[in-house]
Amino acid sequence: MPRELAHPDIEAVTLAKVLSALGDPVRLHVMSIIADGNEHTRKDFDVRLAQSTFSHHIKVLRDAGLLLQRMEGTRCYVSLRDEARDRFAAVLDSVLAADRAERAK
Amino acid sequence: MPRELAHPDIEAVTLAKVLSALGDPVRLHVMSIIADGNEHTRKDFDVRLAQSTFSHHIKVLRDAGLLLQRMEGTRCYVSLRDEARDRFAAVLDSVLAADRAERAK
DNA sequence: CACATTAATCGATAATCGACGATGTTCGAA
DNA sequence: TTCGAACATCGTCGATTATCGATTAATGTG
């Protein structure tokens, strides 16, 4: 596979795109994990989906500019994309807080 | 048509549903208009879509618990739903602010 | 080198979504 | 009472999305 994954220009990302990407339970879960700013591998997300399906969700977040994906050997590390945090700080913070609140219920 | 439109129980609304509903330019525009807390009629939203398509978007927002729809005679008034504002205050505020910022660009 | 691991991508399928025109209902006006 | 305006809903369409299994690529490991 291409060792370089395509990440969109953050300026080209629209708010609607971001919200649409966040509007899915699986992807919200991924965001809640990478919200700590660290890199994570697949094992950190225990979703019971086919591997290819999970890859798809990661790609949606990546295409929305929210997630940074780095390949190292056969491993894949994902983390919150800094430019996204800068550009959508308030939205991401409030969404992640609401997600925690909902999960805690 | 039924003079009473169905509005979901606000407790049954999930964050993912809300974000998914907000993840569309037309619906973001509607939200930005009703954010003032007042009631609005169709003429306040100048979208160049078929009437039925606009109705569809209104219904999506209504089903996400975000919008209150009141019929009076042949007119339809829509406004921000108070329970949604209470439950998702931070998310709505940040999203609407980001929308304004994006539009102002 | 052969083989297992990790994960993107491809191809298929089913479900959902955005858009539209047509229809039906309610109401106000002539 | 008949007409028109306003708007929800229905049926349909093409496009997108979610899911999966299979394939492929890269890299470890025996």
PDB file of C-alpha atoms (C1' of nucleotides) in Angstrom:
ATOM      1  CA  MET A   1       0.000   0.000   0.000  1.00  0.00           C
ATOM      2  CA  PRO A   2       1.076   3.578  -0.492  1.00  0.00           C
ATOM      3  CA  ARG A   3       3.233   4.464   2.447  1.00  0.00           C
ATOM      4  CA  GLU A   4       1.971   8.041   2.156  1.00  0.00           C
ATOM      5  CA  LEU A   5      -1.741   8.472   2.833  1.00  0.00           C
ATOM      6  CA  ALA A   6      -3.507  11.503   1.393  1.00  0.00           C
ATOM      7  CA  HIS A   7      -4.491  14.156   3.897  1.00  0.00           C
ATOM      8  CA  PRO A   8      -6.598  17.045   2.674  1.00  0.00           C
ATOM      9  CA  ASP A   9      -5.615  20.668   2.852  1.00  0.00           C
ATOM     10  CA  ILE A  10      -7.214  21.878   6.045  1.00  0.00           C
ATOM     11  CA  GLU A  11      -8.454  25.022   4.313  1.00  0.00           C
ATOM     12  CA  ALA A  12     -10.487  22.923   1.921  1.00  0.00           C
ATOM     13  CA  VAL A  13     -12.397  21.273   4.745  1.00  0.00           C
ATOM     14  CA  THR A  14     -15.861  22.637   5.424  1.00  0.00           C
ATOM     15  CA  LEU A  15     -17.740  22.673   8.690  1.00  0.00           C
ATOM     16  CA  ALA A  16     -20.501  20.589   7.151  1.00  0.00           C
ATOM     17  CA  LYS A  17     -17.960  17.956   6.152  1.00  0.00           C
ATOM     18  CA  VAL A  18     -16.536  17.861   9.656  1.00  0.00           C
ATOM     19  CA  LEU A  19     -19.927  17.524  11.307  1.00  0.00           C
ATOM     20  CA  SER A  20     -20.974  14.890   8.860  1.00  0.00           C
ATOM     21  CA  ALA A  21     -17.827  12.924   9.647  1.00  0.00           C
ATOM     22  CA  LEU A  22     -18.480  13.261  13.365  1.00  0.00           C
ATOM     23  CA  GLY A  23     -22.081  12.179  13.009  1.00  0.00           C
ATOM     24  CA  ASP A  24     -21.445   8.488  13.462  1.00  0.00           C
ATOM     25  CA  PRO A  25     -21.030   6.511  16.694  1.00  0.00           C
ATOM     26  CA  VAL A  26     -17.966   4.604  15.529  1.00  0.00           C
ATOM     27  CA  ARG A  27     -16.183   7.724  14.432  1.00  0.00           C
ATOM     28  CA  LEU A  28     -17.149   9.598  17.569  1.00  0.00           C
ATOM     29  CA  HIS A  29     -15.594   6.757  19.505  1.00  0.00           C
ATOM     30  CA  VAL A  30     -12.377   7.032  17.514  1.00  0.00           C
ATOM     31  CA  MET A  31     -12.273  10.775  18.125  1.00  0.00           C
ATOM     32  CA  SER A  32     -12.822  10.288  21.838  1.00  0.00           C
ATOM     33  CA  ILE A  33      -9.789   8.030  21.965  1.00  0.00           C
ATOM     34  CA  ILE A  34      -7.405  10.189  19.973  1.00  0.00           C
ATOM     35  CA  ALA A  35      -8.560  13.299  21.804  1.00  0.00           C
ATOM     36  CA  ASP A  36      -5.686  12.782  24.237  1.00  0.00           C
ATOM     37  CA  GLY A  37      -3.314  13.922  21.512  1.00  0.00           C
ATOM     38  CA  ASN A  38      -1.345  10.703  21.462  1.00  0.00           C
ATOM     39  CA  GLU A  39      -0.848   8.242  18.671  1.00  0.00           C
ATOM     40  CA  HIS A  40      -2.942   5.105  18.777  1.00  0.00           C
ATOM     41  CA  THR A  41      -2.967   1.802  16.972  1.00  0.00           C
ATOM     42  CA  ARG A  42      -5.967  -0.267  16.020  1.00  0.00           C
ATOM     43  CA  LYS A  43      -5.947  -2.201  19.222  1.00  0.00           C
ATOM     44  CA  ASP A  44      -6.815   0.909  21.162  1.00  0.00           C
ATOM     45  CA  PHE A  45     -10.215   0.947  19.495  1.00  0.00           C
ATOM     46  CA  ASP A  46     -12.186  -2.144  20.173  1.00  0.00           C
ATOM     47  CA  VAL A  47     -14.833  -2.045  17.552  1.00  0.00           C
ATOM     48  CA  ARG A  48     -16.462  -5.218  16.370  1.00  0.00           C
ATOM     49  CA  LEU A  49     -16.439  -4.423  12.720  1.00  0.00           C
ATOM     50  CA  ALA A  50     -14.602  -5.951   9.819  1.00  0.00           C
ATOM     51  CA  GLN A  51     -11.092  -4.604   9.446  1.00  0.00           C
ATOM     52  CA  SER A  52     -11.924  -3.057   6.100  1.00  0.00           C
ATOM     53  CA  THR A  53     -14.952  -1.305   7.533  1.00  0.00           C
ATOM     54  CA  PHE A  54     -12.898   0.231  10.275  1.00  0.00           C
ATOM     55  CA  SER A  55     -10.359   1.369   7.701  1.00  0.00           C
ATOM     56  CA  HIS A  56     -13.209   3.068   5.911  1.00  0.00           C
ATOM     57  CA  HIS A  57     -14.227   5.035   9.005  1.00  0.00           C
ATOM     58  CA  ILE A  58     -10.641   6.086   9.583  1.00  0.00           C
ATOM     59  CA  LYS A  59     -10.517   7.314   6.017  1.00  0.00           C
ATOM     60  CA  VAL A  60     -13.682   9.355   6.479  1.00  0.00           C
ATOM     61  CA  LEU A  61     -12.132  11.113   9.461  1.00  0.00           C
ATOM     62  CA  ARG A  62      -8.906  11.602   7.563  1.00  0.00           C
ATOM     63  CA  ASP A  63     -10.757  13.054   4.570  1.00  0.00           C
ATOM     64  CA  ALA A  64     -12.518  15.446   6.931  1.00  0.00           C
ATOM     65  CA  GLY A  65      -9.119  16.683   8.044  1.00  0.00           C
ATOM     66  CA  LEU A  66      -9.632  15.487  11.588  1.00  0.00           C
ATOM     67  CA  LEU A  67      -7.183  12.657  11.824  1.00  0.00           C
ATOM     68  CA  LEU A  68      -3.518  12.170  11.043  1.00  0.00           C
ATOM     69  CA  GLN A  69      -2.485   8.761   9.883  1.00  0.00           C
ATOM     70  CA  ARG A  70       1.120   7.659   9.838  1.00  0.00           C
ATOM     71  CA  MET A  71       2.380   4.332   8.612  1.00  0.00           C
ATOM     72  CA  GLU A  72       5.407   2.764  10.206  1.00  0.00           C
ATOM     73  CA  GLY A  73       6.306  -0.653   8.991  1.00  0.00           C
ATOM     74  CA  THR A  74       3.144  -2.709   8.976  1.00  0.00           C
ATOM     75  CA  ARG A  75       1.656  -0.598  11.727  1.00  0.00           C
ATOM     76  CA  CYS A  76      -0.624   2.359  11.423  1.00  0.00           C
ATOM     77  CA  TYR A  77      -0.680   5.141  13.945  1.00  0.00           C
ATOM     78  CA  VAL A  78      -3.548   7.577  14.104  1.00  0.00           C
ATOM     79  CA  SER A  79      -3.773  10.771  16.062  1.00  0.00           C
ATOM     80  CA  LEU A  80      -5.746  13.983  16.212  1.00  0.00           C
ATOM     81  CA  ARG A  81      -4.639  16.346  13.493  1.00  0.00           C
ATOM     82  CA  ASP A  82      -3.203  19.539  14.928  1.00  0.00           C
ATOM     83  CA  GLU A  83      -4.556  21.826  12.221  1.00  0.00           C
ATOM     84  CA  ALA A  84      -8.029  20.468  12.899  1.00  0.00           C
ATOM     85  CA  ARG A  85      -7.665  21.127  16.579  1.00  0.00           C
ATOM     86  CA  ASP A  86      -6.605  24.683  15.753  1.00  0.00           C
ATOM     87  CA  ARG A  87      -9.312  25.357  13.210  1.00  0.00           C
ATOM     88  CA  PHE A  88     -12.227  23.650  14.973  1.00  0.00           C
ATOM     89  CA  ALA A  89     -11.078  23.815  18.575  1.00  0.00           C
ATOM     90  CA  ALA A  90     -14.366  24.925  20.085  1.00  0.00           C
ATOM     91  CA  VAL A  91     -16.450  22.514  18.050  1.00  0.00           C
ATOM     92  CA  LEU A  92     -14.222  19.555  18.836  1.00  0.00           C
ATOM     93  CA  ASP A  93     -14.037  20.371  22.520  1.00  0.00           C
ATOM     94  CA  SER A  94     -17.781  20.704  22.904  1.00  0.00           C
ATOM     95  CA  VAL A  95     -18.509  17.621  20.835  1.00  0.00           C
ATOM     96  CA  LEU A  96     -16.062  15.493  22.773  1.00  0.00           C
ATOM     97  CA  ALA A  97     -17.444  16.798  26.045  1.00  0.00           C
ATOM     98  CA  ALA A  98     -20.986  15.991  24.928  1.00  0.00           C
ATOM     99  CA  ASP A  99     -19.853  12.549  23.864  1.00  0.00           C
ATOM    100  CA  ARG A 100     -18.310  11.872  27.255  1.00  0.00           C
ATOM    101  CA  ALA A 101     -21.486  13.075  28.935  1.00  0.00           C
ATOM    102  CA  GLU A 102     -23.634  10.850  26.750  1.00  0.00           C
ATOM    103  CA  ARG A 103     -21.427   7.838  27.341  1.00  0.00           C
ATOM    104  CA  ALA A 104     -21.403   8.444  31.087  1.00  0.00           C
ATOM    105  CA  LYS A 105     -25.161   8.342  31.218  1.00  0.00           C
TER     106      LYS A 105
ATOM    107  CA  MET B   1     -51.863  17.242   6.813  1.00  0.00           C
ATOM    108  CA  PRO B   2     -51.669  16.529  10.498  1.00  0.00           C
ATOM    109  CA  ARG B   3     -51.766  19.834  12.279  1.00  0.00           C
ATOM    110  CA  GLU B   4     -49.566  18.278  14.963  1.00  0.00           C
ATOM    111  CA  LEU B   5     -46.129  17.363  13.704  1.00  0.00           C
ATOM    112  CA  ALA B   6     -44.179  14.649  15.494  1.00  0.00           C
ATOM    113  CA  HIS B   7     -41.302  15.871  17.597  1.00  0.00           C
ATOM    114  CA  PRO B   8     -39.034  13.269  19.168  1.00  0.00           C
ATOM    115  CA  ASP B   9     -38.436  12.885  22.861  1.00  0.00           C
ATOM    116  CA  ILE B  10     -35.284  14.866  23.478  1.00  0.00           C
ATOM    117  CA  GLU B  11     -33.848  12.077  25.610  1.00  0.00           C
ATOM    118  CA  ALA B  12     -33.985   9.732  22.658  1.00  0.00           C
ATOM    119  CA  VAL B  13     -31.805  12.009  20.557  1.00  0.00           C
ATOM    120  CA  THR B  14     -28.162  11.017  20.321  1.00  0.00           C
ATOM    121  CA  LEU B  15     -25.185  13.250  19.728  1.00  0.00           C
ATOM    122  CA  ALA B  16     -24.365  11.354  16.547  1.00  0.00           C
ATOM    123  CA  LYS B  17     -27.872  12.048  15.249  1.00  0.00           C
ATOM    124  CA  VAL B  18     -27.530  15.732  16.009  1.00  0.00           C
ATOM    125  CA  LEU B  19     -24.153  16.047  14.317  1.00  0.00           C
ATOM    126  CA  SER B  20     -25.351  14.111  11.337  1.00  0.00           C
ATOM    127  CA  ALA B  21     -28.316  16.457  11.012  1.00  0.00           C
ATOM    128  CA  LEU B  22     -26.015  19.466  11.255  1.00  0.00           C
ATOM    129  CA  GLY B  23     -23.643  18.073   8.661  1.00  0.00           C
ATOM    130  CA  ASP B  24     -25.327  19.657   5.662  1.00  0.00           C
ATOM    131  CA  PRO B  25     -24.961  23.201   4.313  1.00  0.00           C
ATOM    132  CA  VAL B  26     -28.685  23.773   3.886  1.00  0.00           C
ATOM    133  CA  ARG B  27     -29.469  22.645   7.403  1.00  0.00           C
ATOM    134  CA  LEU B  28     -26.605  24.648   8.868  1.00  0.00           C
ATOM    135  CA  HIS B  29     -28.092  27.653   7.165  1.00  0.00           C
ATOM    136  CA  VAL B  30     -31.495  26.984   8.684  1.00  0.00           C
ATOM    137  CA  MET B  31     -29.926  26.633  12.115  1.00  0.00           C
ATOM    138  CA  SER B  32     -28.044  29.881  11.694  1.00  0.00           C
ATOM    139  CA  ILE B  33     -31.319  31.669  11.031  1.00  0.00           C
ATOM    140  CA  ILE B  34     -33.335  30.192  13.864  1.00  0.00           C
ATOM    141  CA  ALA B  35     -30.428  30.635  16.268  1.00  0.00           C
ATOM    142  CA  ASP B  36     -31.911  33.990  17.252  1.00  0.00           C
ATOM    143  CA  GLY B  37     -34.614  32.132  19.136  1.00  0.00           C
ATOM    144  CA  ASN B  38     -37.459  33.635  17.139  1.00  0.00           C
ATOM    145  CA  GLU B  39     -39.993  31.935  14.971  1.00  0.00           C
ATOM    146  CA  HIS B  40     -39.404  32.055  11.248  1.00  0.00           C
ATOM    147  CA  THR B  41     -41.402  31.267   8.166  1.00  0.00           C
ATOM    148  CA  ARG B  42     -40.155  29.816   4.930  1.00  0.00           C
ATOM    149  CA  LYS B  43     -39.466  33.184   3.417  1.00  0.00           C
ATOM    150  CA  ASP B  44     -36.747  33.850   5.940  1.00  0.00           C
ATOM    151  CA  PHE B  45     -34.672  31.100   4.360  1.00  0.00           C
ATOM    152  CA  ASP B  46     -33.945  31.833   0.774  1.00  0.00           C
ATOM    153  CA  VAL B  47     -32.887  28.465  -0.505  1.00  0.00           C
ATOM    154  CA  ARG B  48     -33.316  27.678  -4.157  1.00  0.00           C
ATOM    155  CA  LEU B  49     -34.573  24.172  -3.704  1.00  0.00           C
ATOM    156  CA  ALA B  50     -37.870  22.567  -4.475  1.00  0.00           C
ATOM    157  CA  GLN B  51     -40.388  23.121  -1.701  1.00  0.00           C
ATOM    158  CA  SER B  52     -40.513  19.432  -0.936  1.00  0.00           C
ATOM    159  CA  THR B  53     -36.749  19.239  -0.618  1.00  0.00           C
ATOM    160  CA  PHE B  54     -36.730  22.052   1.880  1.00  0.00           C
ATOM    161  CA  SER B  55     -39.500  20.338   3.816  1.00  0.00           C
ATOM    162  CA  HIS B  56     -37.307  17.284   3.923  1.00  0.00           C
ATOM    163  CA  HIS B  57     -34.421  19.199   5.506  1.00  0.00           C
ATOM    164  CA  ILE B  58     -36.744  20.730   8.053  1.00  0.00           C
ATOM    165  CA  LYS B  59     -37.956  17.282   8.945  1.00  0.00           C
ATOM    166  CA  VAL B  60     -34.399  16.022   9.416  1.00  0.00           C
ATOM    167  CA  LEU B  61     -33.733  18.819  11.880  1.00  0.00           C
ATOM    168  CA  ARG B  62     -37.038  18.168  13.593  1.00  0.00           C
ATOM    169  CA  ASP B  63     -36.274  14.460  13.892  1.00  0.00           C
ATOM    170  CA  ALA B  64     -32.915  15.339  15.412  1.00  0.00           C
ATOM    171  CA  GLY B  65     -34.762  17.265  18.099  1.00  0.00           C
ATOM    172  CA  LEU B  66     -33.212  20.559  17.046  1.00  0.00           C
ATOM    173  CA  LEU B  67     -36.174  22.359  15.610  1.00  0.00           C
ATOM    174  CA  LEU B  68     -39.695  23.121  16.728  1.00  0.00           C
ATOM    175  CA  GLN B  69     -42.323  23.324  14.076  1.00  0.00           C
ATOM    176  CA  ARG B  70     -45.683  24.895  14.659  1.00  0.00           C
ATOM    177  CA  MET B  71     -48.471  25.105  12.170  1.00  0.00           C
ATOM    178  CA  GLU B  72     -50.842  28.016  12.212  1.00  0.00           C
ATOM    179  CA  GLY B  73     -53.374  28.095   9.484  1.00  0.00           C
ATOM    180  CA  THR B  74     -51.538  27.367   6.271  1.00  0.00           C
ATOM    181  CA  ARG B  75     -48.350  28.817   7.662  1.00  0.00           C
ATOM    182  CA  CYS B  76     -45.533  26.983   9.269  1.00  0.00           C
ATOM    183  CA  TYR B  77     -43.338  28.515  11.915  1.00  0.00           C
ATOM    184  CA  VAL B  78     -40.026  27.012  12.843  1.00  0.00           C
ATOM    185  CA  SER B  79     -37.798  27.878  15.738  1.00  0.00           C
ATOM    186  CA  LEU B  80     -34.940  26.494  17.739  1.00  0.00           C
ATOM    187  CA  ARG B  81     -36.161  23.864  20.137  1.00  0.00           C
ATOM    188  CA  ASP B  82     -35.517  24.880  23.732  1.00  0.00           C
ATOM    189  CA  GLU B  83     -34.733  21.406  25.006  1.00  0.00           C
ATOM    190  CA  ALA B  84     -32.096  21.085  22.297  1.00  0.00           C
ATOM    191  CA  ARG B  85     -30.547  24.351  23.275  1.00  0.00           C
ATOM    192  CA  ASP B  86     -30.430  23.150  26.874  1.00  0.00           C
ATOM    193  CA  ARG B  87     -29.058  19.720  26.124  1.00  0.00           C
ATOM    194  CA  PHE B  88     -26.555  20.648  23.427  1.00  0.00           C
ATOM    195  CA  ALA B  89     -25.852  24.265  24.291  1.00  0.00           C
ATOM    196  CA  ALA B  90     -22.086  24.136  23.941  1.00  0.00           C
ATOM    197  CA  VAL B  91     -22.172  22.121  20.741  1.00  0.00           C
ATOM    198  CA  LEU B  92     -24.744  24.374  19.117  1.00  0.00           C
ATOM    199  CA  ASP B  93     -22.973  27.547  20.140  1.00  0.00           C
ATOM    200  CA  SER B  94     -19.614  26.420  18.814  1.00  0.00           C
ATOM    201  CA  VAL B  95     -21.071  25.042  15.620  1.00  0.00           C
ATOM    202  CA  LEU B  96     -23.005  28.214  14.913  1.00  0.00           C
ATOM    203  CA  ALA B  97     -19.943  30.322  15.665  1.00  0.00           C
ATOM    204  CA  ALA B  98     -17.841  28.196  13.323  1.00  0.00           C
ATOM    205  CA  ASP B  99     -20.531  28.521  10.679  1.00  0.00           C
ATOM    206  CA  ARG B 100     -20.542  32.278  10.964  1.00  0.00           C
ATOM    207  CA  ALA B 101     -16.750  32.319  10.738  1.00  0.00           C
ATOM    208  CA  GLU B 102     -16.794  30.128   7.667  1.00  0.00           C
ATOM    209  CA  ARG B 103     -19.463  32.199   5.981  1.00  0.00           C
ATOM    210  CA  ALA B 104     -17.598  35.424   6.746  1.00  0.00           C
ATOM    211  CA  LYS B 105     -14.487  34.151   5.034  1.00  0.00           C
TER     212      LYS B 105
ATOM    213  C1'  DC C   1      13.454 -17.685   1.876  1.00  0.00           C
ATOM    214  C1'  DA C   2       8.726 -18.915   3.366  1.00  0.00           C
ATOM    215  C1'  DC C   3       5.130 -17.404   6.205  1.00  0.00           C
ATOM    216  C1'  DA C   4       2.481 -14.669   9.284  1.00  0.00           C
ATOM    217  C1'  DT C   5       0.933  -9.742  10.430  1.00  0.00           C
ATOM    218  C1'  DT C   6      -0.954  -5.369   9.592  1.00  0.00           C
ATOM    219  C1'  DA C   7      -3.706  -2.641   7.168  1.00  0.00           C
ATOM    220  C1'  DA C   8      -5.098  -0.134   2.671  1.00  0.00           C
ATOM    221  C1'  DT C   9      -7.795  -0.928  -1.363  1.00  0.00           C
ATOM    222  C1'  DC C  10     -11.094  -3.150  -4.528  1.00  0.00           C
ATOM    223  C1'  DG C  11     -15.592  -4.999  -5.795  1.00  0.00           C
ATOM    224  C1'  DA C  12     -20.072  -6.108  -4.493  1.00  0.00           C
ATOM    225  C1'  DT C  13     -24.392  -5.349  -2.083  1.00  0.00           C
ATOM    226  C1'  DA C  14     -27.752  -3.213   0.683  1.00  0.00           C
ATOM    227  C1'  DA C  15     -29.218   0.763   2.987  1.00  0.00           C
ATOM    228  C1'  DT C  16     -29.558   5.578   3.361  1.00  0.00           C
ATOM    229  C1'  DC C  17     -29.712  10.305   1.501  1.00  0.00           C
ATOM    230  C1'  DG C  18     -30.685  14.443  -1.406  1.00  0.00           C
ATOM    231  C1'  DA C  19     -33.370  15.962  -4.823  1.00  0.00           C
ATOM    232  C1'  DC C  20     -37.570  16.258  -7.394  1.00  0.00           C
ATOM    233  C1'  DG C  21     -42.535  16.198  -8.995  1.00  0.00           C
ATOM    234  C1'  DA C  22     -47.071  14.857  -7.734  1.00  0.00           C
ATOM    235  C1'  DT C  23     -50.581  14.519  -4.366  1.00  0.00           C
ATOM    236  C1'  DG C  24     -53.428  15.750  -0.515  1.00  0.00           C
ATOM    237  C1'  DT C  25     -54.796  18.656   3.344  1.00  0.00           C
ATOM    238  C1'  DT C  26     -55.714  22.798   5.666  1.00  0.00           C
ATOM    239  C1'  DC C  27     -56.922  27.251   5.550  1.00  0.00           C
ATOM    240  C1'  DG C  28     -57.791  32.061   3.815  1.00  0.00           C
ATOM    241  C1'  DA C  29     -59.775  34.808   0.216  1.00  0.00           C
ATOM    242  C1'  DA C  30     -62.861  35.862  -3.601  1.00  0.00           C
TER     243       DA C  30
ATOM    244  C1'  DT D   1     -68.481  27.333  -2.295  1.00  0.00           C
ATOM    245  C1'  DT D   2     -64.828  27.436  -5.243  1.00  0.00           C
ATOM    246  C1'  DC D   3     -60.022  28.860  -5.842  1.00  0.00           C
ATOM    247  C1'  DG D   4     -55.369  29.488  -4.557  1.00  0.00           C
ATOM    248  C1'  DA D   5     -51.610  29.481  -1.226  1.00  0.00           C
ATOM    249  C1'  DA D   6     -48.726  26.961   2.077  1.00  0.00           C
ATOM    250  C1'  DC D   7     -46.754  23.042   3.274  1.00  0.00           C
ATOM    251  C1'  DA D   8     -46.325  17.902   4.706  1.00  0.00           C
ATOM    252  C1'  DT D   9     -45.953  13.542   2.705  1.00  0.00           C
ATOM    253  C1'  DC D  10     -45.278   9.955  -0.819  1.00  0.00           C
ATOM    254  C1'  DG D  11     -42.913   7.656  -4.584  1.00  0.00           C
ATOM    255  C1'  DT D  12     -39.029   7.652  -7.275  1.00  0.00           C
ATOM    256  C1'  DC D  13     -34.491   8.530  -9.024  1.00  0.00           C
ATOM    257  C1'  DG D  14     -29.543   8.651  -8.822  1.00  0.00           C
ATOM    258  C1'  DA D  15     -25.711   9.287  -5.730  1.00  0.00           C
ATOM    259  C1'  DT D  16     -23.501   8.297  -1.611  1.00  0.00           C
ATOM    260  C1'  DT D  17     -22.559   5.339   2.451  1.00  0.00           C
ATOM    261  C1'  DA D  18     -21.799   1.243   5.402  1.00  0.00           C
ATOM    262  C1'  DT D  19     -20.560  -3.154   5.409  1.00  0.00           C
ATOM    263  C1'  DC D  20     -18.270  -7.198   4.064  1.00  0.00           C
ATOM    264  C1'  DG D  21     -14.910 -10.580   1.962  1.00  0.00           C
ATOM    265  C1'  DA D  22     -11.004 -10.928  -1.034  1.00  0.00           C
ATOM    266  C1'  DT D  23      -6.868  -9.022  -2.656  1.00  0.00           C
ATOM    267  C1'  DT D  24      -2.583  -6.730  -2.376  1.00  0.00           C
ATOM    268  C1'  DA D  25       1.409  -4.442  -0.435  1.00  0.00           C
ATOM    269  C1'  DA D  26       4.756  -3.850   2.977  1.00  0.00           C
ATOM    270  C1'  DT D  27       7.192  -5.554   6.636  1.00  0.00           C
ATOM    271  C1'  DG D  28       8.401  -8.513  10.300  1.00  0.00           C
ATOM    272  C1'  DT D  29       9.760 -13.305  11.961  1.00  0.00           C
ATOM    273  C1'  DG D  30      10.794 -18.224  11.794  1.00  0.00           C
TER     274       DG D  30
END
